[in-house]
mmCIF file of C-alpha atoms in Angstrom:
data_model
loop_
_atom_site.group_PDB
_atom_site.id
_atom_site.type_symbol
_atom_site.label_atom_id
_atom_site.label_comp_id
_atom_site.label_asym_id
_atom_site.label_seq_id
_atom_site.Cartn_x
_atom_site.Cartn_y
_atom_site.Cartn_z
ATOM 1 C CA UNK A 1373 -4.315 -19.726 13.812
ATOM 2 C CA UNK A 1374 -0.853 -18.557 14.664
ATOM 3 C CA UNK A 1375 -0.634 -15.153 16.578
ATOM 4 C CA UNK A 1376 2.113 -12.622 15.306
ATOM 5 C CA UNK A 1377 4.595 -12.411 18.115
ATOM 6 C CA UNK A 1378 8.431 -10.571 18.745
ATOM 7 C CA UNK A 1379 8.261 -7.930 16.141
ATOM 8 C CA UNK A 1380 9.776 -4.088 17.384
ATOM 9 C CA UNK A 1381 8.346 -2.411 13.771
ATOM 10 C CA UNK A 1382 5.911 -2.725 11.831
ATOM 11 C CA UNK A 1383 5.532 -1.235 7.866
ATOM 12 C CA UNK A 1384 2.008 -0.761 6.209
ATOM 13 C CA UNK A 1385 0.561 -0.619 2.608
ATOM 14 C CA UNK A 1386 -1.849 2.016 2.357
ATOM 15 C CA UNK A 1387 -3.985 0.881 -0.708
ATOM 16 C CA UNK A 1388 -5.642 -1.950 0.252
ATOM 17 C CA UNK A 1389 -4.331 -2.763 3.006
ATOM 18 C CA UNK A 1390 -4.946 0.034 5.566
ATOM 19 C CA UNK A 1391 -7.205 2.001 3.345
ATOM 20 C CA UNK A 1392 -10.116 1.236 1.709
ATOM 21 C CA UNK A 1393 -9.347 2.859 -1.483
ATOM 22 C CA UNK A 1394 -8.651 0.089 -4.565
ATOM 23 C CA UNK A 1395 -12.242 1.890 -6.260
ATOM 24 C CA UNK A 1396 -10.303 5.235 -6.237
ATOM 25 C CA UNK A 1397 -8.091 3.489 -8.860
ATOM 26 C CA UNK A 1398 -10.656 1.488 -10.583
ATOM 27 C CA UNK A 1399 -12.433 4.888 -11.412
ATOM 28 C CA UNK A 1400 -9.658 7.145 -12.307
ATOM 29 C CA UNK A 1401 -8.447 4.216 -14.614
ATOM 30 C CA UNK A 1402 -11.974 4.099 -16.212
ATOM 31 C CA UNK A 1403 -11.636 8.120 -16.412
ATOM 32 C CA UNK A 1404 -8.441 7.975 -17.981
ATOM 33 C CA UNK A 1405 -8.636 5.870 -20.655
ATOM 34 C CA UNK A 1406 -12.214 7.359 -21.667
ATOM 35 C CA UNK A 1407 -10.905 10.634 -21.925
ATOM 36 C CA UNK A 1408 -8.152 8.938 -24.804
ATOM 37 C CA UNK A 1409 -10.793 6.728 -26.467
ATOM 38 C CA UNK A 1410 -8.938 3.756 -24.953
ATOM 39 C CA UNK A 1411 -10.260 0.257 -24.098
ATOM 40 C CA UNK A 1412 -8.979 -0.368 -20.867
ATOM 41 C CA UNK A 1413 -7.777 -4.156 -20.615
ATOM 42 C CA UNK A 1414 -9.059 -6.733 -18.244
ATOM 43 C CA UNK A 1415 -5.376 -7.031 -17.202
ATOM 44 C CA UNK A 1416 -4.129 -3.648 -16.871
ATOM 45 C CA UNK A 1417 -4.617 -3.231 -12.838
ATOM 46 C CA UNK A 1418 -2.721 -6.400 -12.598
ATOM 47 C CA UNK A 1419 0.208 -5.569 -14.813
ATOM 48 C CA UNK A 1420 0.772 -2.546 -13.201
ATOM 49 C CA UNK A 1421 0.295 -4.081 -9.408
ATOM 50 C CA UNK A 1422 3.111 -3.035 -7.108
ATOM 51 C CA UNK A 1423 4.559 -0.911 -9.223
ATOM 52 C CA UNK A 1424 5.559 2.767 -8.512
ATOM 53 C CA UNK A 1425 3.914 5.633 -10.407
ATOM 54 C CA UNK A 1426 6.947 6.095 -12.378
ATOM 55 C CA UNK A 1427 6.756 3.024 -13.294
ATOM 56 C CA UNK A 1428 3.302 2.857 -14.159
ATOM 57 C CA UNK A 1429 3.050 5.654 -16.117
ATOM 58 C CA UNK A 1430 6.028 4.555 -17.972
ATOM 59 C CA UNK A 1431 4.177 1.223 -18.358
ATOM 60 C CA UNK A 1432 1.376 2.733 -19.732
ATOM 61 C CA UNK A 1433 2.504 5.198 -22.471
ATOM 62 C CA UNK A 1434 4.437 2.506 -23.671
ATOM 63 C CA UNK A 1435 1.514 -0.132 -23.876
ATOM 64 C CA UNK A 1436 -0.871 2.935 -25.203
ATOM 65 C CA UNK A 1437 1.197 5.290 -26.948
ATOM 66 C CA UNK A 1438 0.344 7.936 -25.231
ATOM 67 C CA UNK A 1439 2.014 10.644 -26.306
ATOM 68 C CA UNK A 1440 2.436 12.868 -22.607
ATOM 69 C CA UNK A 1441 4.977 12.524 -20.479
ATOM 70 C CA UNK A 1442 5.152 9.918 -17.771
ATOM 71 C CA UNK A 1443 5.465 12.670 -15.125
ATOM 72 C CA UNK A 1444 2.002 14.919 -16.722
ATOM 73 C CA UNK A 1445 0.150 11.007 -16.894
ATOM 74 C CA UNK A 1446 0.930 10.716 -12.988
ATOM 75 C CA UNK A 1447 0.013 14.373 -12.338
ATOM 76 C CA UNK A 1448 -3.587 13.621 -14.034
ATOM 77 C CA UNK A 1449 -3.331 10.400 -11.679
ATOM 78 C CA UNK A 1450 -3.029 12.335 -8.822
ATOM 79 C CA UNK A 1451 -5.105 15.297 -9.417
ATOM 80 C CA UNK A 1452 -8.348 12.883 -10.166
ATOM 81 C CA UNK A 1453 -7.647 11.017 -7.086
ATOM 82 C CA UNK A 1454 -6.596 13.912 -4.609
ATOM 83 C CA UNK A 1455 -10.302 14.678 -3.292
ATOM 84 C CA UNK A 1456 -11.733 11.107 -2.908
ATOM 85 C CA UNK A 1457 -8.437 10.423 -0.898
ATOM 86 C CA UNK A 1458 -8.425 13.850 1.151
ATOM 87 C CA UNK A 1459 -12.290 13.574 1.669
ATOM 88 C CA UNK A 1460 -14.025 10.326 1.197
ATOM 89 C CA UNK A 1461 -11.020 7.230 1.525
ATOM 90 C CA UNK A 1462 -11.803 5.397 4.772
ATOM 91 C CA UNK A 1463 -9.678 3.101 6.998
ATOM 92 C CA UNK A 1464 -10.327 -0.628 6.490
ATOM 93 C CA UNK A 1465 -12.375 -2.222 9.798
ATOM 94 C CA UNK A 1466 -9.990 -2.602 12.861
ATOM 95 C CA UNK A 1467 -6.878 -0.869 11.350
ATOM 96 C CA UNK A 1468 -6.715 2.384 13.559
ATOM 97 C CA UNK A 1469 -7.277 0.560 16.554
ATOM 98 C CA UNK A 1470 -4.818 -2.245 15.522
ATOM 99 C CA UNK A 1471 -2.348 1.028 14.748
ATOM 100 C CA UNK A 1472 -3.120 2.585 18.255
ATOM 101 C CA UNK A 1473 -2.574 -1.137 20.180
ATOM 102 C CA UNK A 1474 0.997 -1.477 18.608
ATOM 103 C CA UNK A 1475 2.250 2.002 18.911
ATOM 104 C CA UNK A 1476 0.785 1.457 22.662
ATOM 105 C CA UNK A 1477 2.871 -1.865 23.120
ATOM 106 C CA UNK A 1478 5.812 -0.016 21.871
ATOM 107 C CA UNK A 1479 6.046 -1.221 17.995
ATOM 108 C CA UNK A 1480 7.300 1.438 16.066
ATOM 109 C CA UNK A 1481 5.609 2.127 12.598
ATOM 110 C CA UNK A 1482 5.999 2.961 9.324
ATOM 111 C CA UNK A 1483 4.688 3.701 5.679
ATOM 112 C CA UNK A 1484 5.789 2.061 2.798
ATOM 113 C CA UNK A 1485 3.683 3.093 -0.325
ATOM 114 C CA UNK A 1486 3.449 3.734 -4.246
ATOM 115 C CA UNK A 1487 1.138 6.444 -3.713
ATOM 116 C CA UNK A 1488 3.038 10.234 -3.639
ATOM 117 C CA UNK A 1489 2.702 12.108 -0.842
ATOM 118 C CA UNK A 1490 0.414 14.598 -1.689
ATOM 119 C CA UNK A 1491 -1.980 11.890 -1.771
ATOM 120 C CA UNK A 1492 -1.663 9.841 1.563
ATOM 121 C CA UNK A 1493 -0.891 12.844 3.695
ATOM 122 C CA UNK A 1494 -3.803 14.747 3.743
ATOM 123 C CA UNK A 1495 -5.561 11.187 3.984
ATOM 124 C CA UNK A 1496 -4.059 10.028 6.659
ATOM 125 C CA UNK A 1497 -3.919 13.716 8.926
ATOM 126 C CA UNK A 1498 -8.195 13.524 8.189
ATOM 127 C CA UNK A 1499 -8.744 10.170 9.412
ATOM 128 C CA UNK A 1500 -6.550 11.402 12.708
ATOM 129 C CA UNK A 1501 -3.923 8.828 12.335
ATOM 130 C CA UNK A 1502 -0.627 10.535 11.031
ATOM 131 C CA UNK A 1503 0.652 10.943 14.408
ATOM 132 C CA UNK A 1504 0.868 7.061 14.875
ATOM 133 C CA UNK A 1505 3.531 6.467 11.995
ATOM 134 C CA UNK A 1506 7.317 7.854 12.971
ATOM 135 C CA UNK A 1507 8.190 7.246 9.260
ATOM 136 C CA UNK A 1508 5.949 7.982 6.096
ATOM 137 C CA UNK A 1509 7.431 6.695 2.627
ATOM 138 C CA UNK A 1510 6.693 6.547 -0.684
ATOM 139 C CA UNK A 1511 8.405 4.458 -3.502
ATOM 140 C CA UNK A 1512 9.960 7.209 -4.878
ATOM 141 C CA UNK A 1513 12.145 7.631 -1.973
ATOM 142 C CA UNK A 1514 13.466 4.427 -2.794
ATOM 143 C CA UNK A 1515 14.587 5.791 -5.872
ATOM 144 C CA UNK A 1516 11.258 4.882 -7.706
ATOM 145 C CA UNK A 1517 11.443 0.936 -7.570
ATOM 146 C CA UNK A 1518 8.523 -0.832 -7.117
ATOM 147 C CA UNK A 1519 7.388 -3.198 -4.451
ATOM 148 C CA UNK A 1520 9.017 -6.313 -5.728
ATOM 149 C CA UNK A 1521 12.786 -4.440 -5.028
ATOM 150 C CA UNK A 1522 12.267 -4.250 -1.150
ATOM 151 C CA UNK A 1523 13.703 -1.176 -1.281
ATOM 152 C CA UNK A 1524 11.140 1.186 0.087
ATOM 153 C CA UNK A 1525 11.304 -1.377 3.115
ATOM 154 C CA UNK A 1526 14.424 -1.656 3.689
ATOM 155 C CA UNK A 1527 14.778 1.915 3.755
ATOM 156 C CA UNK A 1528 12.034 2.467 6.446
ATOM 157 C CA UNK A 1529 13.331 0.228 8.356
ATOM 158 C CA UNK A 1530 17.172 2.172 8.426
ATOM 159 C CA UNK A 1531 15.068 5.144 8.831
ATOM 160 C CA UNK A 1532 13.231 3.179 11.874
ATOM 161 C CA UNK A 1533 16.677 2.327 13.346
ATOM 162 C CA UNK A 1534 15.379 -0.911 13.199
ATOM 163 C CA UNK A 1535 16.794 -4.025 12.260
ATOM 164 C CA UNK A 1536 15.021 -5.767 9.003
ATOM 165 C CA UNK A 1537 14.394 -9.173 10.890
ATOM 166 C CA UNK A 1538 12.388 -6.976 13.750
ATOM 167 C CA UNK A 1539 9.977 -5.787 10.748
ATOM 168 C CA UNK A 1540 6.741 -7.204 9.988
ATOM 169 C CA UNK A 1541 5.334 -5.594 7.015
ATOM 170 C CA UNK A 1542 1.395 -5.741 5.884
ATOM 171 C CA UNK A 1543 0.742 -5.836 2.598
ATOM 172 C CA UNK A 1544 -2.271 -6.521 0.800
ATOM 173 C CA UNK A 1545 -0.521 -8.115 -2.990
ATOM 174 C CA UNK A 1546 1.772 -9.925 -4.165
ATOM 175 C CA UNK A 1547 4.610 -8.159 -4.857
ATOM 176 C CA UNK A 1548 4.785 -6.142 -2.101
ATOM 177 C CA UNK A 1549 4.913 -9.435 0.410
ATOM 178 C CA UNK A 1550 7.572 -10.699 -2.247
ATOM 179 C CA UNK A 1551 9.516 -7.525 -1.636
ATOM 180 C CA UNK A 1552 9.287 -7.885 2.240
ATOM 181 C CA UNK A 1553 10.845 -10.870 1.993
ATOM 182 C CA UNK A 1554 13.238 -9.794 -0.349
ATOM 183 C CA UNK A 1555 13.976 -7.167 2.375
ATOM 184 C CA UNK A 1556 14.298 -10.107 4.838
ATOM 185 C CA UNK A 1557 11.048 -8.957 6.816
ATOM 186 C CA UNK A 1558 8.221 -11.476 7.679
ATOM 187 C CA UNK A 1559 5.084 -10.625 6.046
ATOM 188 C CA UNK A 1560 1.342 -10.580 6.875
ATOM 189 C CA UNK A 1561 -1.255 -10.781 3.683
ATOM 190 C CA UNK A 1562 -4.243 -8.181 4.170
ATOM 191 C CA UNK A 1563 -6.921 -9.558 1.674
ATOM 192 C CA UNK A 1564 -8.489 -7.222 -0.441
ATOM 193 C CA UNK A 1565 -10.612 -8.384 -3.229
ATOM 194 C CA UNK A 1566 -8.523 -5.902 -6.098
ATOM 195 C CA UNK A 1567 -5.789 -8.523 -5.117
ATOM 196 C CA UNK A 1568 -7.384 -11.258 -5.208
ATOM 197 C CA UNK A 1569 -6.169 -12.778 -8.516
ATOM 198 C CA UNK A 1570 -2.854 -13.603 -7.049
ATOM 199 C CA UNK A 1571 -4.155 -14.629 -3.176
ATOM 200 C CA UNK A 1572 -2.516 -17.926 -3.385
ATOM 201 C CA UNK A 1573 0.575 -17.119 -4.574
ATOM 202 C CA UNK A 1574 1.386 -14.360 -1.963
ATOM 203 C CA UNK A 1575 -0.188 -16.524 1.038
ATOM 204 C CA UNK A 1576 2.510 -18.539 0.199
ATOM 205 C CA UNK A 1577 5.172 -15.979 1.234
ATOM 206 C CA UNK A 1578 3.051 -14.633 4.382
ATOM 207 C CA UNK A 1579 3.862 -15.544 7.640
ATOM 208 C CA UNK A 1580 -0.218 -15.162 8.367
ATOM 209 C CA UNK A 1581 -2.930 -14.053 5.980
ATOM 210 C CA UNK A 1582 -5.741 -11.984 7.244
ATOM 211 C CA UNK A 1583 -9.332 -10.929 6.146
ATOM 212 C CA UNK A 1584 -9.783 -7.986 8.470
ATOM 213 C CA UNK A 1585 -7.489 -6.122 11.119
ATOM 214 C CA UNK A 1586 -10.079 -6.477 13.975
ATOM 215 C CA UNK A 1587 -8.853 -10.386 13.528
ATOM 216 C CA UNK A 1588 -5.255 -9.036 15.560
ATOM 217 C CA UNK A 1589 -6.906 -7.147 18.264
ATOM 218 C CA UNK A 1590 -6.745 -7.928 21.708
ATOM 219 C CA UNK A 1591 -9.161 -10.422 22.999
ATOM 220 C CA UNK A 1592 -9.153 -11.846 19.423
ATOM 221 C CA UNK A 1593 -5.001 -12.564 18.786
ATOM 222 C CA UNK A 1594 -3.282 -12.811 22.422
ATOM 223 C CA UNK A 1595 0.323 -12.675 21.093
ATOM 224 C CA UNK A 1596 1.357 -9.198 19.457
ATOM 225 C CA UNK A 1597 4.739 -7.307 18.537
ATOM 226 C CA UNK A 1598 6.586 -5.364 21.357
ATOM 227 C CA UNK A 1599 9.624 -3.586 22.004
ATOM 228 C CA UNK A 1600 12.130 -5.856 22.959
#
């Protein structure tokens, strides 16, 4: 397998990529649509995949008829997920290490996320690794376009100083590997099984696909990113 090589930044998912965390979402969807009497569809996680929270929750009232706001449905998003991620969210196996071996070779790194930021800060400052990322974004930075724009990448990469060609950017779905390369970054494909209905058609687009993160760490992938 092909080692990842010549990269000076690189720009991580959070949910399901570095975190562990798709079964916050599975649960607060389940909660959600209970609490409204609502079937939730087979197909709604996938619709809504990549997508920013604005977007979702306009997604979703539209699909539904829900009658709140799009900005009260993501406030009940984040308030039902804002302990799990603050408390009990974990890091997938390998990633902090893998984190602390690039920012030791002199990668720089970002975030690049749909989740807001009163979600992945406190999860990231309890599992000790907030330190390791000069540049923490959400979608909504980007001006609230999803994945599939590249925006949000692009944009951490100007913020980086970085050039978009020096960016490798991990993502575990589809659309966010389709908007790395949209952002003319290579892209690495973190499986996780929430994603896992549209595998084949983002492996395509990945430079590498990987299973876990302790798969890049020294002794196991010889060639890694550096400053250049």
């Amino acid at each position: 397998m092909s080692a990842l090589k010549d990269f000076r930044a690189a720009i991580f998912d959070l949910d399901g990529t570095l975190l562990d965390s798709m079964y916050v979402w599975r649960r607060v969807d389940e909660l959600f649509f209970a609490e409204r009497g609502l079937t939730l569809d087979a197909d709604y996680a996938r619709a809504i995949a990549g997508m920013s929270y604005r977007e979702s929750a306009l997604y979703t009232k539209k699909r539904y008829g829900l009658a709140e706001p799009w900005e009260e449905i993501v406030a009940i998003w984040t308030r039902m997920a804002e302990r799990e991620y603050r408390e009990n969210v974990c890091l997938k196996p390998g990633a902090e290490a893998y984190l602390r071996q690039l920012k030791a070779r002199g990668v720089r790194l970002a975030v690049a996320t749909a989740m807001p930021p009163g979600l992945f800060g406190p999860c990231l400052k309890h599992r000790g690794i907030e330190e390791l990322f000069e540049v923490t974004l959400s979608v909504e930075d980007a001006g609230g376009r999803g994945k599939l724009s590249g925006k949000v990448f692009a944009l951490a990469a100007e913020r980086l100083g970085v050039k978009s060609a020096d960016c490798v950017v991990f993502e575990d779905v589809y659309e966010g590997v389709a908007g790395a390369r949209k952002a003319g970054m290579r892209a690495v494909l973190v499986y996780d099984e929430a994603s896992a209905h549209r595998h084949g058609d983002a492996a395509k687009l990945a430079e590498r696909v990987i299973y876990s993160f302790e798969e890049l760490l020294e002794g196991n992938d010889a060639g890694q990113g550096g400053a250049s």
